[in-house]
Short mmCIF file of C-alpha atoms and ligand atoms in Angstrom, two decimals:
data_model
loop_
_atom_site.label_atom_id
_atom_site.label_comp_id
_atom_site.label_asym_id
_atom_site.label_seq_id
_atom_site.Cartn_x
_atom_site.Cartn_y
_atom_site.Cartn_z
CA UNK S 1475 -19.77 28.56 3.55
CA UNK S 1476 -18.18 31.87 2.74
CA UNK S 1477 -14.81 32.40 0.45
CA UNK S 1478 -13.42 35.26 -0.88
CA UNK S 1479 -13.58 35.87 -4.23
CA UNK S 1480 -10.31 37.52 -5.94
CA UNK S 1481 -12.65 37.99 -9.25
CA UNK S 1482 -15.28 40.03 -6.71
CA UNK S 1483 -13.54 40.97 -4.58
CA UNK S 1484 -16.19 40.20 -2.15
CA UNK S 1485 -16.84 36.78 0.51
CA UNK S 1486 -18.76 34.88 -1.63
CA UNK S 1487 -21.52 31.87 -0.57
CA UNK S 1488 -20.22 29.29 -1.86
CA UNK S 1489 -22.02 27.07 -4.46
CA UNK S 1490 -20.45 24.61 -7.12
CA UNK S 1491 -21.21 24.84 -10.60
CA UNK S 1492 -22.89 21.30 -10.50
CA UNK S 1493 -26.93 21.34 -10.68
CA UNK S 1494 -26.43 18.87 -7.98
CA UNK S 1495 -24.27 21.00 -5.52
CA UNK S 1496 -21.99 18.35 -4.68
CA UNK S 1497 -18.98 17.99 -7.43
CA UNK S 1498 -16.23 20.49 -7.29
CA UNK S 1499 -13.51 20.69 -9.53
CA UNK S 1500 -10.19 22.46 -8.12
CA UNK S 1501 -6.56 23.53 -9.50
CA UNK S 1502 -3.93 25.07 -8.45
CA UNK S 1503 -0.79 25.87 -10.14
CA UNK S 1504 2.11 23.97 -9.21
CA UNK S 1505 5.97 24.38 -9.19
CA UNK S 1506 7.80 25.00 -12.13
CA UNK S 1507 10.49 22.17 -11.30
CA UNK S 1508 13.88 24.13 -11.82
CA UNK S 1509 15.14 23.80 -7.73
CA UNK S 1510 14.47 22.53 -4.41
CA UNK S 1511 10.98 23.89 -2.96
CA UNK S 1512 11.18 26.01 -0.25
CA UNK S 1513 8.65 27.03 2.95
CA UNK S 1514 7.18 29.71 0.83
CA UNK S 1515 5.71 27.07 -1.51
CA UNK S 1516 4.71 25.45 1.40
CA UNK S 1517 2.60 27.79 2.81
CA UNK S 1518 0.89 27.61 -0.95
CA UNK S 1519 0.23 24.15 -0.93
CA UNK S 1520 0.08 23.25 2.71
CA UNK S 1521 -3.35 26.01 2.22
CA UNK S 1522 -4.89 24.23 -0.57
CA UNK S 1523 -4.23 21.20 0.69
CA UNK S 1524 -6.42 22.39 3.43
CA UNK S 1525 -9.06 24.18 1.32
CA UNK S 1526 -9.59 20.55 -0.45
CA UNK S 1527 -9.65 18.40 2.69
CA UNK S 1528 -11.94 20.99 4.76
CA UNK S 1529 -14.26 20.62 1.44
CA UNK S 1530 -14.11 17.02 1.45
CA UNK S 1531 -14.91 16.95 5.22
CA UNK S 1532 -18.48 19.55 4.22
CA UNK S 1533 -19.04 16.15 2.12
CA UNK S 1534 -18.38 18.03 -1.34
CA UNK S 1535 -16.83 15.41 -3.86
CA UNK S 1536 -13.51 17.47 -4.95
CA UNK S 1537 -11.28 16.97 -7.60
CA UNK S 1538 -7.91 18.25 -7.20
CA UNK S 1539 -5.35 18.77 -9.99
CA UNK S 1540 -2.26 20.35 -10.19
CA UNK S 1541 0.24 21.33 -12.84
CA UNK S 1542 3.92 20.71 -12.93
CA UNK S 1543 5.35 23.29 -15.03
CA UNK S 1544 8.45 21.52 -17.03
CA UNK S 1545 9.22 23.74 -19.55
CA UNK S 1546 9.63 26.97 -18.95
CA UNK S 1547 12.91 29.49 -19.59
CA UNK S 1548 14.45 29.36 -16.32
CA UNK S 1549 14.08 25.24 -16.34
CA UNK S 1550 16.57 26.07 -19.99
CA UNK S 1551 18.81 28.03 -18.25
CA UNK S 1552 19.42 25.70 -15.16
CA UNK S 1553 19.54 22.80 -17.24
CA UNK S 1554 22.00 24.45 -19.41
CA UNK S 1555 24.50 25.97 -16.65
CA UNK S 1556 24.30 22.23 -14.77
CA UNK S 1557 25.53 20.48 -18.09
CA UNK S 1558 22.09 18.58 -17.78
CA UNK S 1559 19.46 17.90 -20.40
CA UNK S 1560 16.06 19.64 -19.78
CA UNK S 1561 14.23 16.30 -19.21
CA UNK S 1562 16.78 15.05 -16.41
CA UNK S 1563 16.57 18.41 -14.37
CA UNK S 1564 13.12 18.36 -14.69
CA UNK S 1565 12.77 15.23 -13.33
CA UNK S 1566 14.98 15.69 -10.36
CA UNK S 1567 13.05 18.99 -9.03
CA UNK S 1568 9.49 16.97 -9.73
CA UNK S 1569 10.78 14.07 -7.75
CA UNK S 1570 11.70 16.57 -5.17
CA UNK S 1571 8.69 18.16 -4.74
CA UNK S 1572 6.74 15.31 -4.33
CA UNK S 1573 9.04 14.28 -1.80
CA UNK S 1574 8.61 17.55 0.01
CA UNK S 1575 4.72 17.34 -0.37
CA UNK S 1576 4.56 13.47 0.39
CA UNK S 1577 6.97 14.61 3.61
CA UNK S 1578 4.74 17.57 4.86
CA UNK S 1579 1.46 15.21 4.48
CA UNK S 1580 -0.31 17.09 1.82
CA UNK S 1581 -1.83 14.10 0.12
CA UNK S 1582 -5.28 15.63 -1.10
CA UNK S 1583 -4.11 16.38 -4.92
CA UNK S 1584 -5.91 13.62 -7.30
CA UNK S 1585 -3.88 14.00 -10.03
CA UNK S 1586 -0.42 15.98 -10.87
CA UNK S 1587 -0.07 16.82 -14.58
CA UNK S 1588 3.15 17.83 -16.80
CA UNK S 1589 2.54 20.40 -19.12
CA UNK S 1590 4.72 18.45 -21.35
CA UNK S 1591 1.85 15.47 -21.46
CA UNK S 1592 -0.64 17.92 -23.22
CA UNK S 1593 1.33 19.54 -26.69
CA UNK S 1594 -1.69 18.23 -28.41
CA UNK S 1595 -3.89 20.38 -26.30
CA UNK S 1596 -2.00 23.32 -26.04
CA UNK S 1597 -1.56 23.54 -30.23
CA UNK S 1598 -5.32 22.66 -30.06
CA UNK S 1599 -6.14 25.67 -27.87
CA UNK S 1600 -3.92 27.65 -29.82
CA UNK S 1601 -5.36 27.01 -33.17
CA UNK S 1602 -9.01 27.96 -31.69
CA UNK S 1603 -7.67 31.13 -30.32
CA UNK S 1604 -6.15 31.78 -34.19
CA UNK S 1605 -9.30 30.93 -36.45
CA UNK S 1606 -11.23 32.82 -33.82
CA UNK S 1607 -9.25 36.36 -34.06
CA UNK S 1608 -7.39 35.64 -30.63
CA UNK S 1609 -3.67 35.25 -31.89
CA UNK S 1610 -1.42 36.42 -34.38
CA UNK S 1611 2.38 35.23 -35.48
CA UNK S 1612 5.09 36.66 -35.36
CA UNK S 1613 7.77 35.16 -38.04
CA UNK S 1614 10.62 33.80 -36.35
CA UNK S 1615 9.08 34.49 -32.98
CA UNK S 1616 6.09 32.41 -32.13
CA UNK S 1617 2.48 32.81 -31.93
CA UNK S 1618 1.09 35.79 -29.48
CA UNK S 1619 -1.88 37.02 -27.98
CA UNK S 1620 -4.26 39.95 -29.02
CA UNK S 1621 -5.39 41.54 -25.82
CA UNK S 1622 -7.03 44.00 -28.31
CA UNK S 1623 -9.48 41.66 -28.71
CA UNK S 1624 -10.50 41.08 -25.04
CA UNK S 1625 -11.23 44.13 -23.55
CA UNK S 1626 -12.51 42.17 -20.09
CA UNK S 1627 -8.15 42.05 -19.98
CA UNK S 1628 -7.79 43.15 -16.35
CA UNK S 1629 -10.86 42.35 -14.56
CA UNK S 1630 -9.32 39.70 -12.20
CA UNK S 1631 -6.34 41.84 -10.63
CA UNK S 1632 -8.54 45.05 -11.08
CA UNK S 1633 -6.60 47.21 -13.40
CA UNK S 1634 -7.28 49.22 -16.21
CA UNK S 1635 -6.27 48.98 -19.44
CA UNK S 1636 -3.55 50.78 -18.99
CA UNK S 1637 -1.65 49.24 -16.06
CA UNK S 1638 -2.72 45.83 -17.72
CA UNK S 1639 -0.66 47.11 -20.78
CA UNK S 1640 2.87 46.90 -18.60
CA UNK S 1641 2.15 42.81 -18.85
CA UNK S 1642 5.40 41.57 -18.65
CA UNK S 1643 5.55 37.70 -18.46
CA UNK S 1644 8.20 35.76 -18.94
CA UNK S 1645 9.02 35.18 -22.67
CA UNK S 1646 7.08 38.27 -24.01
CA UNK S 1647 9.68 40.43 -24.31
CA UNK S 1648 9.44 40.72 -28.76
CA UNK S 1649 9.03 44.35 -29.69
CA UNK S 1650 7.08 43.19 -33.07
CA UNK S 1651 3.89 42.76 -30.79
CA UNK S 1652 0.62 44.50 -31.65
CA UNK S 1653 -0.26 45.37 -28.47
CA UNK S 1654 2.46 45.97 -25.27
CA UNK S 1655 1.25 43.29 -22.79
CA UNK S 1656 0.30 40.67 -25.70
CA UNK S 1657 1.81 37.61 -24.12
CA UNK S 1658 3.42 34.30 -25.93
CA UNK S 1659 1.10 31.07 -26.49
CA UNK S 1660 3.69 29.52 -28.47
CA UNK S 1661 7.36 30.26 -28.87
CA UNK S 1662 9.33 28.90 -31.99
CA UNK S 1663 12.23 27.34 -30.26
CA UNK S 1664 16.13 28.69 -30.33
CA UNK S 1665 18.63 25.44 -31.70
CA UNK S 1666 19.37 22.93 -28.20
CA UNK S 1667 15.93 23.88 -26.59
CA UNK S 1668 13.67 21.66 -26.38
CA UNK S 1669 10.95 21.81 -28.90
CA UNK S 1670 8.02 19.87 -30.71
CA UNK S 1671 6.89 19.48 -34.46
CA UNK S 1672 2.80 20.84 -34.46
CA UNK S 1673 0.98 22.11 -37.23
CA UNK S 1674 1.59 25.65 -35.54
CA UNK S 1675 5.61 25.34 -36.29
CA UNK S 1676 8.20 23.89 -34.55
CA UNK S 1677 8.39 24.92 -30.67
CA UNK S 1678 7.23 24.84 -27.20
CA UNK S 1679 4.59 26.61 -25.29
CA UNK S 1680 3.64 29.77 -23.42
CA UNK S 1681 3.38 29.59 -19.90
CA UNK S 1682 -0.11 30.84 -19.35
CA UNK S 1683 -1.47 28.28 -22.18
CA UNK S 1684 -0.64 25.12 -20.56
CA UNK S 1685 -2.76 25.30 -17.56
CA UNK S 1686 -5.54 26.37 -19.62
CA UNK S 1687 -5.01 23.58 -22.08
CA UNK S 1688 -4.88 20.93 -18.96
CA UNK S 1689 -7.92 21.87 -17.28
CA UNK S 1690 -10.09 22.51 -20.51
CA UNK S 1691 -9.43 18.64 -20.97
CA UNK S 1692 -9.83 17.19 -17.82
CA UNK S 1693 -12.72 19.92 -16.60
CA UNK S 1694 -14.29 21.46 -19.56
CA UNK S 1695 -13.99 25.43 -20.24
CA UNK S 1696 -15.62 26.37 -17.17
CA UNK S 1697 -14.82 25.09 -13.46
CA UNK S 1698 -15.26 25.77 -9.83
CA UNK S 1699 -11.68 26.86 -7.79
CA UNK S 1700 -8.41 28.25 -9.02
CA UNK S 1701 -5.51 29.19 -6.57
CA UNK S 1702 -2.28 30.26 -6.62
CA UNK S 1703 -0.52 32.50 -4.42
CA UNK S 1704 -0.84 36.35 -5.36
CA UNK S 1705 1.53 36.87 -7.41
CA UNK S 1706 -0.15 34.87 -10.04
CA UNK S 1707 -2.92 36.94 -10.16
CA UNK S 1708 -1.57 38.98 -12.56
CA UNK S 1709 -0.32 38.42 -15.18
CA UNK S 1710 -0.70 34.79 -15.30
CA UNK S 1711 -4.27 34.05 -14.07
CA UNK S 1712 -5.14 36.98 -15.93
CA UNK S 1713 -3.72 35.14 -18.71
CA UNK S 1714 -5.29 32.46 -18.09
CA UNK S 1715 -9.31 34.03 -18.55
CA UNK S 1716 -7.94 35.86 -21.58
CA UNK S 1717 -7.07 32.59 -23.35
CA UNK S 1718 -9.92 30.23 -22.06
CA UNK S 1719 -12.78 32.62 -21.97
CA UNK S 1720 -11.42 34.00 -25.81
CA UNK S 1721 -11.24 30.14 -26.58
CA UNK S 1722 -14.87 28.95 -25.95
CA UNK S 1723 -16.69 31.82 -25.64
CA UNK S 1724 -17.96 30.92 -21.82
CA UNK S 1725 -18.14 33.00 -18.88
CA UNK S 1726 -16.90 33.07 -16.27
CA UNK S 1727 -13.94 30.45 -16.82
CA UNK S 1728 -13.16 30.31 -13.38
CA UNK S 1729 -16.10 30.80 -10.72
CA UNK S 1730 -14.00 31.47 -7.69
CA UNK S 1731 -10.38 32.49 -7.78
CA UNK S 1732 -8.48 32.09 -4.29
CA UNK S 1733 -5.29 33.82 -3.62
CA UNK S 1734 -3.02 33.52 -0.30
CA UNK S 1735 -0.39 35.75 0.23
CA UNK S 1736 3.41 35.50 0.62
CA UNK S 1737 5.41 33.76 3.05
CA UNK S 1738 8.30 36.95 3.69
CA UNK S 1739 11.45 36.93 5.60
CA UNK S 1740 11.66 40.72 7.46
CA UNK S 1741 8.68 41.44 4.95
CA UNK S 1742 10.06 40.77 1.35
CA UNK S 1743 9.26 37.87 -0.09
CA UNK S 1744 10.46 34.32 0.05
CA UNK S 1745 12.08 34.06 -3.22
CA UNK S 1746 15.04 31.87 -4.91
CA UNK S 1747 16.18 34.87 -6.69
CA UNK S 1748 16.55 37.08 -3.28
CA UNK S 1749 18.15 33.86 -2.13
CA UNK S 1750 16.05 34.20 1.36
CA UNK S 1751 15.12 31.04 1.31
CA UNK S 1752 15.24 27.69 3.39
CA UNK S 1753 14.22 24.85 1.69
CA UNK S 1754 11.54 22.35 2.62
CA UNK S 1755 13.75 19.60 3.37
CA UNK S 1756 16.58 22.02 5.43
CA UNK S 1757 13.16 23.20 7.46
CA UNK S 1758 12.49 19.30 8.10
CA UNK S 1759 15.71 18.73 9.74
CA UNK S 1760 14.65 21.15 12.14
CA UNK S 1761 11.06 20.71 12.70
CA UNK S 1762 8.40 18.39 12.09
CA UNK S 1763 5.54 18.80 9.08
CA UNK S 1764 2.88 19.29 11.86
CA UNK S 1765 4.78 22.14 12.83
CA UNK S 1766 4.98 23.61 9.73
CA UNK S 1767 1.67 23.43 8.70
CA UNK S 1768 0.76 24.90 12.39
CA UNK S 1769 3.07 28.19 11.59
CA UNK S 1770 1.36 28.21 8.14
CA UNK S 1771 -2.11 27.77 9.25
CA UNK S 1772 -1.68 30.07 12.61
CA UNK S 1773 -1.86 32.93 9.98
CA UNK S 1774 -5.30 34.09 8.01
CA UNK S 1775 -4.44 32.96 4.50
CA UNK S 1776 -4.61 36.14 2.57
CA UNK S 1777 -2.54 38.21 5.00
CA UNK S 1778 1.33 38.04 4.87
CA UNK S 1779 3.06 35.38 7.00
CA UNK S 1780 6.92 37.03 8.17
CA UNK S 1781 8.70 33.92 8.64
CA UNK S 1782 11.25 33.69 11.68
CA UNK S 1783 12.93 31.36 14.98
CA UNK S 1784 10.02 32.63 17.07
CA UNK S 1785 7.33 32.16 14.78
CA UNK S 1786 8.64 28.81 13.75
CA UNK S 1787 9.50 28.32 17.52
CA UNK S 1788 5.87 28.88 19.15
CA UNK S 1789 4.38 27.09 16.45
CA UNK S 1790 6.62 24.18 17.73
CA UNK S 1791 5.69 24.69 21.12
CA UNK S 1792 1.69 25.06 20.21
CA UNK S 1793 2.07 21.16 18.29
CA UNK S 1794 3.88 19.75 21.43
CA UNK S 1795 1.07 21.57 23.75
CA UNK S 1796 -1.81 19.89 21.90
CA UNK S 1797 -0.17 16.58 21.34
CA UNK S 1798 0.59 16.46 25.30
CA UNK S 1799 -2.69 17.26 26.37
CA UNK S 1800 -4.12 14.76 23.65
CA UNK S 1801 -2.17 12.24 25.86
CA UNK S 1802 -3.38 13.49 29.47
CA UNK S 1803 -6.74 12.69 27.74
CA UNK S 1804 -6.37 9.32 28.48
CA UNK S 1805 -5.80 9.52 32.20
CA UNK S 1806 -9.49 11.26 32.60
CA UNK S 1807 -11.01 9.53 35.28
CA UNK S 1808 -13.69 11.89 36.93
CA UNK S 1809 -17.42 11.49 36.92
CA UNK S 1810 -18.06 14.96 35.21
CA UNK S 1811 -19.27 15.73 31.34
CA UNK S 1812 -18.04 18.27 28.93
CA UNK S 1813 -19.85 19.22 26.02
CA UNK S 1814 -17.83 19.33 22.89
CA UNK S 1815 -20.78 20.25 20.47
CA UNK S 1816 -20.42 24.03 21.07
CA UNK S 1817 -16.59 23.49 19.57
CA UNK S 1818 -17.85 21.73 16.36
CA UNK S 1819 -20.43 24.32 15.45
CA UNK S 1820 -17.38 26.93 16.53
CA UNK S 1821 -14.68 24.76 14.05
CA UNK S 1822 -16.98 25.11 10.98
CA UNK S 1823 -18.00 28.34 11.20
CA UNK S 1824 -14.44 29.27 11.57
CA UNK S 1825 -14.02 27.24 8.25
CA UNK S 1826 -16.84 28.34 6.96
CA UNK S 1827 -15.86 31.86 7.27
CA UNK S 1828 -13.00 31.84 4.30
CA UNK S 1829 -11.05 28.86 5.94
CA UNK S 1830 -10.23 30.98 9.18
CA UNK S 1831 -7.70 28.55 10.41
CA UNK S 1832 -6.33 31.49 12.63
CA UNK S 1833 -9.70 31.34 14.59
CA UNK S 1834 -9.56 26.75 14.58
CA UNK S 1835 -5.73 27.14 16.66
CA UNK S 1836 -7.71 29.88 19.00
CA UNK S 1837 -10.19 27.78 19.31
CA UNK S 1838 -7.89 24.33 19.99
CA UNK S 1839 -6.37 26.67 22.55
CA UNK S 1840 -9.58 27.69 24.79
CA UNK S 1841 -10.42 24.19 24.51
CA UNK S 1842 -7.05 22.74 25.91
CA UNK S 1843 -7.43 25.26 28.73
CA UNK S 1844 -10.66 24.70 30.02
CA UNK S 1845 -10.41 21.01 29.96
CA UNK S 1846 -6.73 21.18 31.34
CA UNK S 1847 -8.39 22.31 34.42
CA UNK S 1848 -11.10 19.58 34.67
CA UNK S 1849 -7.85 17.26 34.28
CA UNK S 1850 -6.19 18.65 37.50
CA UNK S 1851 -9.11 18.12 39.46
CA UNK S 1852 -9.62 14.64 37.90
CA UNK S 1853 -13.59 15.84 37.55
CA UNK S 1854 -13.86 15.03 33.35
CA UNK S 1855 -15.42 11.46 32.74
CA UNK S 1856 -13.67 8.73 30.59
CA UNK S 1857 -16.58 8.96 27.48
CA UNK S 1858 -16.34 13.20 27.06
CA UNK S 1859 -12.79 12.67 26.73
CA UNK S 1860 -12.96 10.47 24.54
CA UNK S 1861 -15.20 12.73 22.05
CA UNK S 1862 -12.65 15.56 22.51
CA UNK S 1863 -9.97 13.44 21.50
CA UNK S 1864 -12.22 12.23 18.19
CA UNK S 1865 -13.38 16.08 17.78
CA UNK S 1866 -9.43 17.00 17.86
CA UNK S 1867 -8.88 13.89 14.95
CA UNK S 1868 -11.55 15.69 12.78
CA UNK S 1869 -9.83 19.06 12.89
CA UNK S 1870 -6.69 17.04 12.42
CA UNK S 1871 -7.94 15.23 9.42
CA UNK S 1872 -8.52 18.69 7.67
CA UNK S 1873 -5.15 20.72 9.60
CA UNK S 1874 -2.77 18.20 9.80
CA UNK S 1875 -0.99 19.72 13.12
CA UNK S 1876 -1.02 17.15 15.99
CA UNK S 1877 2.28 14.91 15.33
CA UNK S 1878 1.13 11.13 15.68
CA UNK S 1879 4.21 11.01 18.08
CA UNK S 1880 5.61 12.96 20.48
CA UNK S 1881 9.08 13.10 21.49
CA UNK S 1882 9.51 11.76 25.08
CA UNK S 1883 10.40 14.34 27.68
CA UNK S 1884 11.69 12.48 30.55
CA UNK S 1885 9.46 12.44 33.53
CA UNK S 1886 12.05 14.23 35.50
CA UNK S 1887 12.20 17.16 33.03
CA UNK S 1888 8.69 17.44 32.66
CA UNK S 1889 8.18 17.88 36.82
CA UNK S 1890 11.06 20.36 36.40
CA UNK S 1891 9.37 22.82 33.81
CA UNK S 1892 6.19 22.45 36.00
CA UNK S 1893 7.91 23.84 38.76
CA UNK S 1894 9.52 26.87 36.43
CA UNK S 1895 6.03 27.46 35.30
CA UNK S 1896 5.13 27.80 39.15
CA UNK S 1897 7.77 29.85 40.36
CA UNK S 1898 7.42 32.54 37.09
CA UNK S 1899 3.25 32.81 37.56
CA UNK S 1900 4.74 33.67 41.30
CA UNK S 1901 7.19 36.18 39.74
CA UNK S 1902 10.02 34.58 41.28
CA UNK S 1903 12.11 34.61 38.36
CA UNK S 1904 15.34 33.86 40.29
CA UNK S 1905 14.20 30.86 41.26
CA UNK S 1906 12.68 30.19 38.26
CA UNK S 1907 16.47 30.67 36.28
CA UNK S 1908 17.35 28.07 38.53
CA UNK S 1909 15.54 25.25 37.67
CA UNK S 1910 16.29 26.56 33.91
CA UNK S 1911 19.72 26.00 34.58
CA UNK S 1912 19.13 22.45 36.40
CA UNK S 1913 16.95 21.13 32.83
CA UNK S 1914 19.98 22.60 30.46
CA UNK S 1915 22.28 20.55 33.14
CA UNK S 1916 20.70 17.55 31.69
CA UNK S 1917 20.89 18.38 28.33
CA UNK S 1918 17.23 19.99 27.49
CA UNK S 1919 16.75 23.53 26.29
CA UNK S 1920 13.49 26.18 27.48
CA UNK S 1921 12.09 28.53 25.49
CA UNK S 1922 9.07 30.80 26.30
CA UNK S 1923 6.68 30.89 23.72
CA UNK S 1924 3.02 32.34 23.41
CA UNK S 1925 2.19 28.42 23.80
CA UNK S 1926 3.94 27.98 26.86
CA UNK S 1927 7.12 26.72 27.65
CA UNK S 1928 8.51 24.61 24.55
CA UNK S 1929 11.07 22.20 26.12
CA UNK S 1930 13.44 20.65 23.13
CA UNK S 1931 16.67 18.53 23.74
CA UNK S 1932 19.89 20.33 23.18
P1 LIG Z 1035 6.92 28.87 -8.77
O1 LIG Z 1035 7.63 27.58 -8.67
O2 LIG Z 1035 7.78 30.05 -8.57
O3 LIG Z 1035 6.09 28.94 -10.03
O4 LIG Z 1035 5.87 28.92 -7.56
C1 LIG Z 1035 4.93 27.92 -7.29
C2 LIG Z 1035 3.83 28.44 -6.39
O5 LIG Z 1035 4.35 28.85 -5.14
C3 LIG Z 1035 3.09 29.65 -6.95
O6 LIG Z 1035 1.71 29.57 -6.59
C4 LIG Z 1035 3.77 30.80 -6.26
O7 LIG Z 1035 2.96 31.92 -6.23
C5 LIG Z 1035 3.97 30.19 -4.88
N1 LIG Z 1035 5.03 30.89 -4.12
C6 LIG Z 1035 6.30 31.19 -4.51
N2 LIG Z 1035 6.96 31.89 -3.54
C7 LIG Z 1035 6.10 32.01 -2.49
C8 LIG Z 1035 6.17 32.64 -1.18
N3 LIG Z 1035 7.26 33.25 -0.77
N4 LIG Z 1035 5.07 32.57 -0.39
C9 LIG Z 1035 3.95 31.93 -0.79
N5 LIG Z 1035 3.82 31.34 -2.01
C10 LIG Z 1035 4.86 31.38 -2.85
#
């Protein structure tokens, strides 16, 4: 299987770093718990959580950690502005987000570590980075990073030493640095932060240092996957090969670095600070996880997914397609085969191909039309359906889109949007806004969708 490499910037076969080919060890930087998650880190995670269950499926043995970042400036300033203590905000945006994850099925992460658990490792890495020429102090400041000292600085977003001098990150601000984008690995703290006693001073971490310092223990220096959506690239993964690769001397820290790209609203960014956001639980009162996950995984990761009612819309209307014709799988009653094989090979080497999920839901779709028509004419046999419905379960086990159940459209309804999608492939559309009118009479809504009609109750 191919994936593209941000380090190479090339599709990449993939191979693990163990002899045996079978191990993989996987992070990916999670939240830093100040707020309410919204559906741009859902597209994040809702992706990895893919990447690690279509690995699992491929029979690789992955382990999956994540970070929860709780301590960081901006978790200071909320906690400070809500009249709360660090340690209860923290713990009410944490329990949050593993609500939101736990709610939108992405159950593939092994383990979720604080970076407040590892102090003893982050000082640890710190110190290494100091007796080896890495850091520096700065009195009354904290303990920084020589980037004069790593001149690979840059090779992961691709920029020269120049641009990679405008590092700004987001305590680094102290003008007494040696070098402009030298970032913080350990800030003395201000009075009423929150701060620990190490031999390095009294104070709290960096932000690059602590994912460093948590996979270093639970991996080793070097590992297999790192993600995070693009905006970490740089400065913070960047960071992040700096400090581990200054740290132990190994190359390279990180053998493939994966990167998906924004979830935007009219093409900016999904961002608390733009305040375009919708939360992951407001977007749950609305729709359901599978359909969520469908609008996230309709889109080729790396490419920008522009978040509105119609994409959120068909994406509803594509679960409810697949979930009915799941269940008009079960009336197949004919005496002819239909050969799924051909879609397996197609749904890995869409996989295979840098986790084209874009090219699965195509797939799904040509599927669900050709057997549709073997349904009409009652000509598909009981046993092929039933290993299109297990082939759909495999997909699902690895997309999470097809909702376990569906809401009930009345029979009545259902005959009623038939006959709408009748008189519209006529081009009688008069008619057709007829029979529209009759289904909002009884209290159900139509919308046209790439999918199909997607029939919801007022
Ligand atoms: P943060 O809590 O801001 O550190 O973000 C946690 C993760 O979500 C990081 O990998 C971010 O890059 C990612 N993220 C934040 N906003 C978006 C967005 N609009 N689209 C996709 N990923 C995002």
């Amino acid at each position: 299987m191919k994936i593209y490499n941000t380090l190479t910037k090339t599709k990449e076969e993939f191979k693990p770093r163990d002899p045996a080919g079978k191990k993989v060890q996987m992070f990916v930087c999670g939240p830093t718990v100040y707020d309410h998650s919204h559906i741009g880190h859902a597209r994040t995670y809702v992706f990895f959580d893919v990447v690690a269950k279509y690995l699992r499926y491929r029979g690789y043995k992955v382990t999956y950690l994540m970070n929860i970042t709780d301590i960081e400036d901006r978790i200071i300033d909320r906690a400070q502005r809500d009249g709360k203590s660090v340690k209860e905000l923290v713990r009410i945006f944490e329990k949050s987000f593993l609500e939101d994850t736990k709610a939108l099925k992405i159950d593939s992460v092994n383990k979720y570590t604080r970076a407040t658990g590892y102090i003893k490792q982050i000082v640890k890495q710190v110190e290494t980075l100091l007796e080896k020429g890495h850091a520096y102090k700065i009195d009354g400041d904290g303990y920084y990073f020589d980037l004069s000292t790593f001149p690979d600085y840059g090779k992961l977003a691709h920029r020269t030493a120049n641009q990679a001098e405008d590092a700004i990150s987001r305590i680094d601000e102290s003008v007494n640095k040696k070098n402009k984008g030298d970032f913080t690995l350990w800030k003395f703290s201000k009075p009423n932060e929150p701060s620990w006693k190490s031999s390095l001073g009294t104070g709290r971490p960096g932000w690059h240092i602590e994912d460093t310092a948590i996979t270093d223990y639970h991996f080793g220096s070097q590992y297999d996957l790192h993600g995070g959506a693009v905006d970490l690239v740089f400065p913070h993964h960047e960071a992040e090969i700096a400090q581990q690769e200054s740290a132990s001397g190994k190359k390279p820290f990180v053998k493939y670095w994966l990167h998906p790209g924004f979830l935007t609203v009219k093409e900016q960014k999904m961002s608390k600070s733009l305040g375009n956001f919708i939360t992951i639980k407001d977007a749950l009162k609305n729709y359901s996880p599978e359909t969520i996950r469908f609008m996230v995984l309709s889109n080729y990761y790396r490419s920008p997914l522009d978040y509105n009612d119609s994409v959120v819309n068909q994406s509803q209307a594509a679960v409810q397609r697949i979930a009915e014709f799941i269940q008009k799988l079960s009336l197949a009653n004919g005496n002819n085969d239909f050969e799924i094989s051909d879609y397996r090979r197609k749904f890995e080497e869409a996989m295979d191909d840098d986790f084209n999920t874009a090219r699965v839901i195509a797939l799904i779709f040509d599927l669900t039309r050709k057997v549709n028509s073997m349904l009409v004419d009652n000509s598909l046999n009981r046993n092929s359906a039933k290993k299109i419905r297990k082939f759909l379960q495999n997909i699902n086990s690895v997309l999470g889109i097809i909702p376990a159940k569906q809401e009930k459209i009345p029979d009545s309804i259902t005959k009623l949007i038939q006959k709408r999608e009748e008189l519209r492939q006529e081009n009688n559309y008069e008619e057709a806004d007829k029979i529209r009118a009759q289904i909002e009479d009884r209290g159900y809504q139509v919308d046209d969708t790439v999918y199909g009609s997607l029939v919801t109750k007022k």
